[in-house]
Amino acid sequence: MSTTSQPADAGRVTVIVLAAGGGTRMKSKTMKVLHPISGRSMIGHVLDAVAALEPHRVVAVVGNQREQVGPHILGLLPGAVLAVQESQDGTGHAVRIAWESLDPADRTGTVLVAYGDTPLLEGESLRDFAADHVAAGRGVSILSGVVAQPHGYGRVLRDAAGEVTGIVEQKDATPEQAAVSEINSGILAFDAAFLDSALPRLTNDNANGEYYLTDTVRLAREDGLAVGAYPIADVLQTEGANDRVQLAALAREKNRRILDRWMRDGVTIIDPQTTWIDVDVRLERDVTILPGTQLLGVTVVAEDAVVGPDCTLKDVEVGAGAHVVRTHGELAVIGAGADVGPFTYLRPGTELGAGGKIGGFVETKNARIGDGAKVPHLSYVGDAEIGEGTNIGAGTVFANYDGVAKHRTVVGRHARTASNNTFVAPVHIGDGAGTGAGSVIREDVPPGALAVSAGPQRNIEGWVARRRSGTAQAEAAAAADRSSDEPDTPPQE
Ligand code: UD1
Ligand code: CA
């Protein structure tokens, strides 16, 4: 092994993600970096981008509400190292704590520092930045950006020749420095040996009384090391959300980018303004998304399917060519060519077969509905299995709950059940069986049988006149009675 093999070493990347800040402007019991955008926490987006660097180690600096943030980070990245910063004494202090948490043997190569609240960050940008840093052989590199409103950011200072000389924070800037529009995004890359030597040299002798990581730029210059800034054209990638107004703005922008990608991949989105698609959703070509639709979680939509208008689908699988209209669905599977909606509620465990139908005002839960089977109108289907080709009549309730436990109803293949039935589980309706309208099915129905539970109809003449006299109902009944007593009007000559 060579001792000072810079290039081989420099390729090894350690990432430090700063997430100790309080995020007080969110005014939330949820820590800032845990607020979600496009179905993933802000820090989840950052960790995803960071993965593109194939880092040797990822250290996350946590402080405020670390009992929330720590487990979340470890859930996403079990190999992450958590470093605890008890008091937020500045970015330099935070990185020092991260650095000290690393095994000394790991303090080599390239170190990239990022923040946990930049949800638009892309792995490719980090890769380009790190590659530029390594190729230029710098002690420290700044991922910078040119912005119209630099107020609040650290400004990148350059000399007459354009060489970077340092970063000055807003509060420490002269009016002349404050006029600079090139800002420090906060993402910095370091040579590990330089960072190791620089961290103990940082002081808090500034307007904020904090240890500034940005002072490393000046120190590197003093050490005679190369420093430089790599401007990112797409500055939104490094923008953080400090309050809920910025959170909403970044969420909309993230969503816009996700939709653009899908449209470029062959998905038709009629109204991008009212369509929201989470980052882990997968869509095939020639899918059409109609207005007012949210595709969330790990929803997958296969080719030629049409979803919307006004659907919210979370962790739903939509088969090729299916149509889903005004539907709220979660953890459900919709088969190829199937029809769902409008005004349909698919609860977890719903599986609709190919060519099947779940129609208007139908709620389903834990229900396997076979190929070509239909539950077209006004029904509740819970804990059920419905065989292929079966049709369930309008207004059927699968009474799955006896007040203590849930039970299952099985309806066989090609059965025809009539309107306004109640199936009292556990009950089994056989293949090719039928039921009469208004039946309450409590006993199993054998294959091919017709089950009729409603008794024969009895009309009790004159009941309303006797029991409801003086009411509008009785008046109407009496009027009908009189008109039927009158002789037929003779035909007019
Ligand atoms: C920092 C930079 C500034 C840059 C800006 C970009 C410094 C001194 N300044 O300023 O040049 O333009 O970011 O947004 O680095 N954090 C900790 N522990 C701390 C302090 C901060 O973990 O003790 C974390 C925060 O949670 C946050 C990030 O570091 O994620 C940046 O901290 P913040 O206080 O927002 O830095 P700025 O003053 O905005
Ligand atoms: Ca900030």
Coordinates of C-alpha atoms and ligand atoms in Angstrom, one line a residue:
M1 CA 0.0 0.0 0.0
S2 CA 1.3 3.4 -0.9
T3 CA 1.2 6.0 1.9
T4 CA 0.4 9.2 0.0
S5 CA -1.4 7.9 -3.0
Q6 CA -3.6 11.0 -3.4
P7 CA -5.8 10.0 -6.4
A8 CA -6.7 6.5 -5.1
D9 CA -7.4 8.0 -1.7
A10 CA -9.4 11.0 -3.0
G11 CA -11.9 8.7 -4.7
R12 CA -13.0 7.5 -1.3
V13 CA -15.8 9.8 -0.1
T14 CA -17.1 10.5 3.3
V15 CA -20.3 12.5 3.6
I16 CA -21.3 14.6 6.5
V17 CA -24.9 15.7 6.6
L18 CA -25.8 18.5 9.0
A19 CA -29.2 18.2 10.6
A20 CA -28.8 19.5 14.2
G21 CA -30.5 22.8 13.7
G22 CA -33.8 23.4 15.4
G23 CA -35.8 24.5 12.5
T24 CA -37.8 26.7 14.8
R25 CA -39.4 28.6 11.9
M26 CA -41.3 25.5 10.9
K27 CA -43.3 25.9 14.2
S28 CA -43.7 22.2 14.3
K29 CA -43.4 19.3 16.7
T30 CA -41.9 17.5 13.7
M31 CA -38.2 18.2 13.2
K32 CA -37.6 20.3 10.0
V33 CA -35.6 17.7 8.1
L34 CA -38.4 15.1 8.7
H35 CA -41.1 17.2 6.9
P36 CA -42.0 15.3 3.7
I37 CA -41.9 16.4 0.2
S38 CA -43.0 14.1 -2.7
G39 CA -43.5 11.2 -0.3
R40 CA -40.1 11.4 1.3
S41 CA -38.6 13.4 4.2
M42 CA -36.3 16.2 3.2
I43 CA -33.3 14.4 4.7
G44 CA -34.5 11.3 2.8
H45 CA -34.0 13.1 -0.4
V46 CA -30.6 14.3 0.6
L47 CA -29.5 10.8 1.6
D48 CA -30.8 9.5 -1.7
A49 CA -28.7 12.1 -3.6
V50 CA -25.7 11.3 -1.5
A51 CA -25.9 7.6 -2.3
A52 CA -24.8 8.5 -5.8
L53 CA -21.4 9.2 -4.4
E54 CA -21.2 5.6 -3.1
P55 CA -19.8 7.0 0.1
H56 CA -17.5 5.0 2.3
R57 CA -19.2 6.5 5.4
V58 CA -22.2 8.8 5.9
V59 CA -22.2 10.8 9.2
A60 CA -25.3 12.7 10.2
V61 CA -25.0 15.4 12.8
V62 CA -28.1 15.5 14.9
G63 CA -29.0 17.7 17.9
N64 CA -32.5 19.0 18.3
Q65 CA -35.1 16.3 18.6
R66 CA -32.4 13.7 17.9
E67 CA -34.7 11.0 19.3
Q68 CA -36.9 11.7 16.2
V69 CA -34.2 12.3 13.6
G70 CA -31.7 9.6 14.6
P71 CA -34.0 6.6 14.2
H72 CA -35.4 8.0 10.9
I73 CA -31.9 8.3 9.4
L74 CA -30.9 4.8 10.6
G75 CA -34.2 3.5 9.1
L76 CA -33.2 4.9 5.7
L77 CA -29.5 4.2 6.0
P78 CA -28.7 1.6 8.6
G79 CA -25.0 2.1 8.1
A80 CA -25.0 5.8 8.9
V81 CA -23.0 7.1 11.8
L82 CA -24.9 9.5 14.1
A83 CA -22.9 12.3 15.7
V84 CA -24.6 14.3 18.4
Q85 CA -24.1 18.0 18.6
E86 CA -25.5 19.1 22.0
S87 CA -25.5 22.9 21.3
Q88 CA -25.6 24.4 17.9
D89 CA -22.4 26.4 17.9
G90 CA -22.1 26.6 14.1
T91 CA -21.4 24.6 11.0
G92 CA -17.7 24.3 11.8
H93 CA -18.5 23.0 15.2
A94 CA -21.0 20.5 13.8
V95 CA -18.4 19.2 11.3
R96 CA -15.8 18.9 14.0
I97 CA -18.2 16.7 16.0
A98 CA -18.8 14.5 12.9
W99 CA -15.1 14.3 12.3
E100 CA -14.3 13.2 15.8
S101 CA -17.0 10.5 15.6
L102 CA -15.2 8.8 12.8
D103 CA -12.6 6.1 13.3
P104 CA -9.2 7.8 12.6
A105 CA -8.6 5.2 9.9
D106 CA -11.6 6.6 8.1
R107 CA -10.5 10.2 8.1
T108 CA -9.0 10.0 4.6
G109 CA -10.0 10.8 1.0
T110 CA -12.6 13.4 0.1
V111 CA -15.1 14.8 2.6
L112 CA -18.4 16.3 1.4
V113 CA -20.5 18.3 3.7
A114 CA -24.2 18.8 2.9
Y115 CA -27.3 19.9 4.7
G116 CA -30.3 17.8 5.6
D117 CA -33.0 20.2 4.4
T118 CA -32.3 20.5 0.6
P119 CA -34.9 18.2 -1.0
L120 CA -34.2 19.1 -4.6
L121 CA -30.6 18.0 -4.5
E122 CA -29.6 15.5 -7.2
G123 CA -26.9 12.8 -7.0
E124 CA -25.6 13.8 -10.4
S125 CA -24.8 17.3 -9.2
L126 CA -22.9 16.0 -6.2
R127 CA -21.0 13.5 -8.4
D128 CA -20.0 16.4 -10.8
F129 CA -19.0 18.6 -7.9
A130 CA -16.9 15.9 -6.2
A131 CA -15.2 14.9 -9.5
D132 CA -14.3 18.6 -10.1
H133 CA -12.9 18.9 -6.6
V134 CA -10.8 15.8 -6.9
A135 CA -9.6 16.6 -10.4
A136 CA -8.5 20.1 -9.4
G137 CA -6.7 18.7 -6.3
R138 CA -8.1 21.4 -4.0
G139 CA -8.0 21.7 -0.2
V140 CA -11.6 22.9 -0.3
S141 CA -14.2 23.4 -3.0
I142 CA -17.4 25.4 -2.7
L143 CA -20.6 24.4 -4.5
S144 CA -21.7 27.9 -5.3
G145 CA -24.6 29.5 -7.0
V146 CA -25.4 32.9 -8.5
V147 CA -28.7 34.1 -7.1
A148 CA -30.8 37.3 -7.5
Q149 CA -31.5 37.6 -3.7
P150 CA -28.2 36.7 -2.0
H151 CA -29.3 38.2 1.3
G152 CA -28.7 35.8 4.2
Y153 CA -26.2 33.6 2.4
G154 CA -22.4 33.5 2.8
R155 CA -20.9 35.3 -0.2
V156 CA -18.0 33.8 -2.2
L157 CA -15.2 36.4 -2.4
R158 CA -12.9 36.5 -5.3
D159 CA -9.8 38.6 -6.1
A160 CA -9.2 40.7 -9.2
A161 CA -8.0 37.5 -11.0
G162 CA -11.2 35.7 -10.1
E163 CA -9.5 33.4 -7.6
V164 CA -11.7 32.5 -4.6
T165 CA -10.3 34.0 -1.5
G166 CA -12.9 33.2 1.1
I167 CA -16.5 33.2 2.2
V168 CA -18.0 36.0 4.2
E169 CA -21.3 35.5 6.1
Q170 CA -24.1 38.0 5.8
K171 CA -23.7 39.5 9.2
D172 CA -19.9 40.0 8.7
A173 CA -20.1 41.4 5.2
T174 CA -19.2 44.9 4.2
P175 CA -21.8 46.6 1.9
E176 CA -19.5 45.9 -1.0
Q177 CA -19.2 42.2 -0.1
A178 CA -22.9 42.0 0.5
A179 CA -23.5 43.1 -3.1
V180 CA -21.8 39.9 -4.4
S181 CA -24.4 37.6 -5.9
E182 CA -22.3 34.4 -5.9
I183 CA -23.3 32.5 -2.7
N184 CA -22.1 29.5 -0.8
S185 CA -24.8 26.8 -1.2
G186 CA -23.5 25.2 2.0
I187 CA -22.2 22.2 0.2
L188 CA -18.4 22.0 0.5
A189 CA -15.8 19.4 -0.4
F190 CA -12.6 18.9 1.4
D191 CA -9.4 17.0 1.2
A192 CA -9.5 15.0 4.5
A193 CA -6.0 15.8 5.6
F194 CA -6.7 19.5 5.2
L195 CA -10.0 19.3 7.0
D196 CA -8.4 17.4 9.8
S197 CA -5.8 20.2 10.2
A198 CA -8.3 23.1 9.8
L199 CA -11.1 22.1 12.2
P200 CA -9.1 22.8 15.4
R201 CA -8.1 26.1 14.0
L202 CA -11.6 27.5 13.5
T203 CA -12.6 30.3 16.0
N204 CA -15.9 31.8 16.9
D205 CA -14.6 35.3 16.5
N206 CA -17.4 36.7 14.3
A207 CA -20.8 38.5 14.4
N208 CA -22.7 35.3 15.2
G209 CA -20.2 34.0 17.8
E210 CA -20.3 30.6 15.9
Y211 CA -17.6 28.3 14.5
Y212 CA -18.0 28.9 10.8
L213 CA -17.1 26.0 8.5
T214 CA -16.7 28.6 5.8
D215 CA -13.5 29.9 7.4
T216 CA -11.8 26.8 6.1
V217 CA -11.5 28.5 2.8
R218 CA -9.3 31.3 4.1
L219 CA -7.3 28.7 6.1
A220 CA -6.7 26.6 3.0
R221 CA -5.4 29.7 1.2
E222 CA -3.1 30.4 4.1
D223 CA -1.8 26.8 3.9
G224 CA -1.1 27.4 0.2
L225 CA -3.7 24.9 -0.9
A226 CA -5.9 25.3 -4.0
V227 CA -9.4 26.5 -3.3
G228 CA -12.2 27.1 -5.8
A229 CA -15.9 27.4 -6.3
Y230 CA -18.0 25.2 -8.7
P231 CA -21.1 27.1 -9.6
I232 CA -24.3 25.0 -9.9
A233 CA -26.6 26.4 -12.6
D234 CA -29.7 24.8 -11.0
V235 CA -29.5 26.7 -7.7
L236 CA -32.8 25.4 -6.4
Q237 CA -31.1 22.0 -5.8
T238 CA -29.3 23.5 -2.9
E239 CA -32.1 25.5 -1.5
G240 CA -33.4 24.7 2.0
A241 CA -36.8 25.0 3.5
N242 CA -36.8 27.0 6.7
D243 CA -40.6 27.6 7.0
R244 CA -43.7 26.1 5.6
V245 CA -44.0 28.7 2.9
Q246 CA -40.6 27.6 1.5
L247 CA -41.6 24.0 2.1
A248 CA -44.7 24.4 -0.1
A249 CA -42.7 26.2 -2.8
L250 CA -40.0 23.5 -2.9
A251 CA -42.6 20.8 -2.8
R252 CA -44.3 22.3 -5.8
E253 CA -41.0 22.6 -7.6
K254 CA -40.0 19.0 -6.8
N255 CA -43.4 17.8 -8.0
R256 CA -43.0 19.8 -11.2
R257 CA -39.7 18.1 -11.9
I258 CA -41.1 14.7 -11.2
L259 CA -44.0 15.3 -13.6
D260 CA -41.7 16.7 -16.3
R261 CA -39.7 13.5 -16.1
W262 CA -42.7 11.3 -16.5
M263 CA -44.1 13.4 -19.4
R264 CA -40.7 13.1 -21.1
D265 CA -41.0 9.3 -20.5
G266 CA -44.3 9.1 -22.4
V267 CA -46.9 9.8 -19.7
T268 CA -49.8 12.2 -20.5
I269 CA -50.5 14.5 -17.6
I270 CA -53.5 16.7 -18.5
D271 CA -53.1 19.2 -15.7
P272 CA -49.7 19.4 -14.0
Q273 CA -51.0 22.1 -11.7
T274 CA -53.3 19.7 -9.9
T275 CA -51.4 16.4 -10.3
W276 CA -49.0 15.2 -7.5
I277 CA -46.8 12.3 -7.9
D278 CA -44.5 10.9 -5.2
V279 CA -40.9 10.2 -6.0
D280 CA -41.2 6.4 -5.8
V281 CA -44.2 6.1 -8.0
R282 CA -43.6 4.2 -11.3
L283 CA -45.6 4.8 -14.5
E284 CA -45.4 3.1 -17.8
R285 CA -45.8 4.6 -21.2
D286 CA -49.1 6.0 -22.5
V287 CA -50.5 6.2 -19.1
T288 CA -52.9 9.2 -18.9
I289 CA -53.4 11.1 -15.7
L290 CA -56.5 13.4 -15.5
P291 CA -56.7 16.5 -13.3
G292 CA -56.9 16.4 -9.5
T293 CA -54.9 13.2 -9.1
Q294 CA -52.4 12.2 -6.4
L295 CA -50.3 9.1 -7.0
L296 CA -48.5 8.4 -3.7
G297 CA -46.1 6.0 -2.1
V298 CA -45.1 3.2 -4.3
T299 CA -48.1 3.3 -6.6
V300 CA -47.4 1.7 -10.0
V301 CA -49.5 2.4 -13.1
A302 CA -49.2 0.1 -16.2
E303 CA -49.4 1.2 -19.8
D304 CA -52.5 2.7 -21.3
A305 CA -54.2 3.0 -17.9
V306 CA -56.2 6.2 -17.3
V307 CA -56.3 7.5 -13.8
G308 CA -58.5 10.5 -12.7
P309 CA -60.0 12.9 -12.5
D310 CA -59.8 13.3 -8.8
C311 CA -58.1 10.1 -7.6
T312 CA -55.8 9.6 -4.6
L313 CA -54.0 6.3 -4.9
K314 CA -51.4 5.3 -2.3
D315 CA -49.4 2.1 -2.7
V316 CA -51.8 1.0 -5.4
E317 CA -51.0 -1.1 -8.4
V318 CA -53.1 -0.2 -11.5
G319 CA -53.0 -2.8 -14.4
A320 CA -52.5 -2.0 -18.1
G321 CA -55.5 -0.3 -19.7
A322 CA -57.5 0.0 -16.4
H323 CA -59.7 3.0 -15.8
V324 CA -59.8 4.5 -12.4
V325 CA -62.1 7.5 -11.8
R326 CA -62.7 9.6 -8.6
T327 CA -61.3 6.9 -6.4
H328 CA -59.5 6.9 -3.1
G329 CA -57.4 3.8 -2.8
E330 CA -54.7 2.5 -0.5
L331 CA -52.7 -0.8 -0.7
A332 CA -54.9 -2.1 -3.5
V333 CA -54.4 -3.9 -6.8
I334 CA -56.5 -3.1 -9.8
G335 CA -56.2 -5.7 -12.6
A336 CA -55.6 -5.0 -16.3
G337 CA -58.5 -3.5 -18.1
A338 CA -60.5 -3.2 -14.9
D339 CA -62.9 -0.3 -14.2
V340 CA -63.0 1.5 -10.8
G341 CA -65.2 4.5 -9.8
P342 CA -66.5 7.0 -9.7
F343 CA -66.7 7.7 -5.9
T344 CA -65.1 4.5 -4.9
Y345 CA -63.1 3.7 -1.8
L346 CA -60.5 0.9 -2.1
R347 CA -59.1 0.0 1.3
P348 CA -56.0 -2.1 2.0
G349 CA -56.2 -5.7 0.7
T350 CA -58.5 -5.0 -2.2
E351 CA -57.5 -7.0 -5.3
L352 CA -59.6 -6.6 -8.4
G353 CA -59.0 -9.1 -11.2
A354 CA -58.5 -8.3 -14.9
G355 CA -61.5 -6.8 -16.6
G356 CA -63.4 -6.6 -13.3
K357 CA -65.4 -3.6 -12.0
I358 CA -65.8 -1.8 -8.7
G359 CA -68.4 0.9 -9.3
G360 CA -69.9 4.0 -7.8
F361 CA -70.2 4.3 -4.0
V362 CA -68.6 1.0 -3.3
E363 CA -66.2 0.5 -0.4
T364 CA -63.9 -2.6 -0.4
K365 CA -61.5 -3.9 2.2
N366 CA -59.5 -7.2 2.2
A367 CA -61.5 -8.3 -0.8
R368 CA -60.3 -10.5 -3.7
I369 CA -62.6 -9.9 -6.6
G370 CA -61.9 -12.2 -9.5
D371 CA -61.3 -11.6 -13.2
G372 CA -64.3 -10.1 -14.8
A373 CA -66.2 -10.0 -11.5
K374 CA -68.3 -6.9 -10.8
V375 CA -69.5 -5.0 -7.8
P376 CA -71.1 -2.2 -9.7
H377 CA -73.2 -0.1 -7.3
L378 CA -73.5 1.1 -3.7
S379 CA -72.0 -1.8 -1.8
Y380 CA -69.6 -2.6 1.1
V381 CA -67.4 -5.6 0.4
G382 CA -65.2 -6.5 3.4
D383 CA -63.2 -9.7 4.1
A384 CA -64.5 -11.3 0.9
E385 CA -63.5 -13.5 -2.0
I386 CA -65.6 -13.2 -5.1
G387 CA -65.0 -15.6 -7.9
E388 CA -64.4 -14.8 -11.6
G389 CA -67.3 -13.6 -13.6
T390 CA -69.6 -13.1 -10.6
N391 CA -71.9 -10.1 -10.4
I392 CA -72.9 -8.7 -7.1
G393 CA -76.2 -6.8 -7.1
A394 CA -76.6 -3.1 -6.2
G395 CA -76.6 -2.2 -2.5
T396 CA -75.1 -5.4 -1.2
V397 CA -73.4 -5.4 2.2
F398 CA -70.9 -8.0 3.2
A399 CA -71.6 -8.1 6.9
N400 CA -68.1 -9.1 8.0
Y401 CA -68.2 -8.0 11.6
D402 CA -70.3 -9.6 14.3
G403 CA -69.3 -6.9 16.8
V404 CA -66.4 -9.0 18.2
A405 CA -64.6 -10.6 15.3
K406 CA -64.3 -10.3 11.5
H407 CA -65.4 -13.2 9.3
R408 CA -65.0 -14.0 5.6
T409 CA -67.5 -14.4 2.9
V410 CA -66.8 -16.5 -0.2
V411 CA -68.8 -16.1 -3.3
G412 CA -68.0 -18.6 -6.1
R413 CA -67.5 -18.2 -9.8
H414 CA -70.2 -16.8 -12.1
A415 CA -72.7 -16.3 -9.3
R416 CA -75.5 -13.7 -9.7
T417 CA -76.6 -12.1 -6.5
A418 CA -79.5 -9.7 -6.5
S419 CA -79.9 -6.2 -5.2
N420 CA -80.0 -5.2 -1.6
N421 CA -78.6 -8.3 -0.2
T422 CA -76.7 -8.8 3.1
F423 CA -74.2 -11.6 3.3
V424 CA -73.7 -12.4 7.0
A425 CA -70.2 -13.8 7.3
P426 CA -69.0 -16.4 7.6
V427 CA -71.0 -17.6 4.7
H428 CA -70.3 -19.3 1.3
I429 CA -72.3 -18.8 -1.9
G430 CA -71.5 -21.5 -4.4
D431 CA -70.4 -21.3 -8.0
G432 CA -73.1 -20.3 -10.3
A433 CA -75.5 -19.7 -7.4
G434 CA -78.0 -16.9 -7.2
T435 CA -80.0 -14.9 -4.6
G436 CA -83.3 -13.0 -4.6
A437 CA -83.6 -9.3 -4.1
G438 CA -83.4 -8.2 -0.5
S439 CA -82.1 -11.5 0.7
V440 CA -80.2 -11.8 4.0
I441 CA -77.9 -14.7 3.4
R442 CA -77.0 -16.4 6.7
E443 CA -76.6 -20.0 5.5
D444 CA -74.3 -21.3 2.8
V445 CA -75.9 -21.5 -0.7
P446 CA -75.0 -24.6 -2.7
P447 CA -73.7 -24.2 -6.3
G448 CA -76.4 -23.5 -8.7
A449 CA -79.1 -22.9 -6.1
L450 CA -81.2 -19.7 -5.8
A451 CA -81.4 -18.5 -2.2
V452 CA -84.5 -16.4 -1.3
S453 CA -84.8 -15.2 2.3
A454 CA -87.2 -12.3 2.0
G455 CA -90.7 -13.6 2.9
P456 CA -93.7 -13.4 0.5
Q457 CA -95.1 -9.9 0.4
R458 CA -98.4 -9.2 2.3
N459 CA -100.5 -6.1 1.6
I460 CA -102.6 -5.0 4.6
E461 CA -105.5 -3.1 3.1
G462 CA -106.6 0.2 4.8
W463 CA -103.7 0.2 7.4
V464 CA -102.7 3.8 6.8
A465 CA -106.3 5.1 7.2
R466 CA -106.6 3.2 10.5
R467 CA -103.2 3.9 12.0
R468 CA -102.1 7.2 10.5
S469 CA -105.3 9.2 10.1
G470 CA -104.8 12.9 9.8
T471 CA -101.4 12.6 8.3
A472 CA -100.4 13.7 4.7
Q473 CA -99.7 10.0 4.0
A474 CA -103.3 9.2 5.0
E475 CA -104.6 12.1 2.9
A476 CA -102.8 10.9 -0.2
A477 CA -104.0 7.4 0.3
A478 CA -107.6 8.6 0.7
A479 CA -107.4 10.8 -2.4
A480 CA -106.1 7.9 -4.4
D481 CA -109.0 5.8 -3.1
R482 CA -111.6 8.5 -4.1
S483 CA -110.3 8.8 -7.6
S484 CA -110.4 5.1 -8.2
D485 CA -114.1 5.1 -7.0
E486 CA -115.1 7.8 -9.5
P487 CA -116.7 6.5 -12.7
D488 CA -114.6 6.8 -15.8
T489 CA -115.0 10.2 -17.5
P490 CA -117.2 9.5 -20.5
P491 CA -115.4 10.2 -23.8
Q492 CA -116.0 13.8 -25.1
E493 CA -117.9 14.1 -28.4
Ligands
UD1_1 C1 -24.7 28.5 6.1 C2 -23.4 29.0 5.6 C3 -23.5 30.0 4.5 C4 -24.4 29.4 3.4 C5 -25.7 28.9 4.0 C6 -26.5 28.2 2.9 C7 -21.8 28.8 7.4 C8 -21.0 29.6 8.5 N1 -22.6 29.5 6.7 O1 -25.3 29.7 6.7 O2 -22.3 30.4 4.0 O3 -24.6 30.4 2.4 O4 -25.5 28.0 5.0 O5 -27.7 27.9 3.4 O6 -21.5 27.7 7.3 N2 -26.2 23.2 11.6 C9 -25.9 22.3 12.5 N3 -25.2 22.7 13.6 C10 -24.9 23.9 13.9 C11 -25.3 24.9 12.9 C12 -25.9 24.5 11.7 O7 -26.1 21.1 12.3 O8 -24.3 24.2 14.9 C13 -26.9 22.8 10.4 C14 -28.3 23.3 10.3 O9 -29.2 22.4 10.8 C15 -28.5 23.5 8.8 C16 -27.1 23.8 8.3 O10 -26.2 23.3 9.3 O11 -28.9 22.4 8.1 C17 -26.8 25.3 8.0 O12 -27.0 26.0 9.2 P1 -27.6 27.5 9.2 O13 -27.6 28.0 10.5 O14 -28.9 27.5 8.4 O15 -26.5 28.2 8.4 P2 -26.6 29.6 7.7 O16 -26.4 30.6 8.7 O17 -27.8 29.7 6.9
CA2 CA -29.7 28.3 6.4

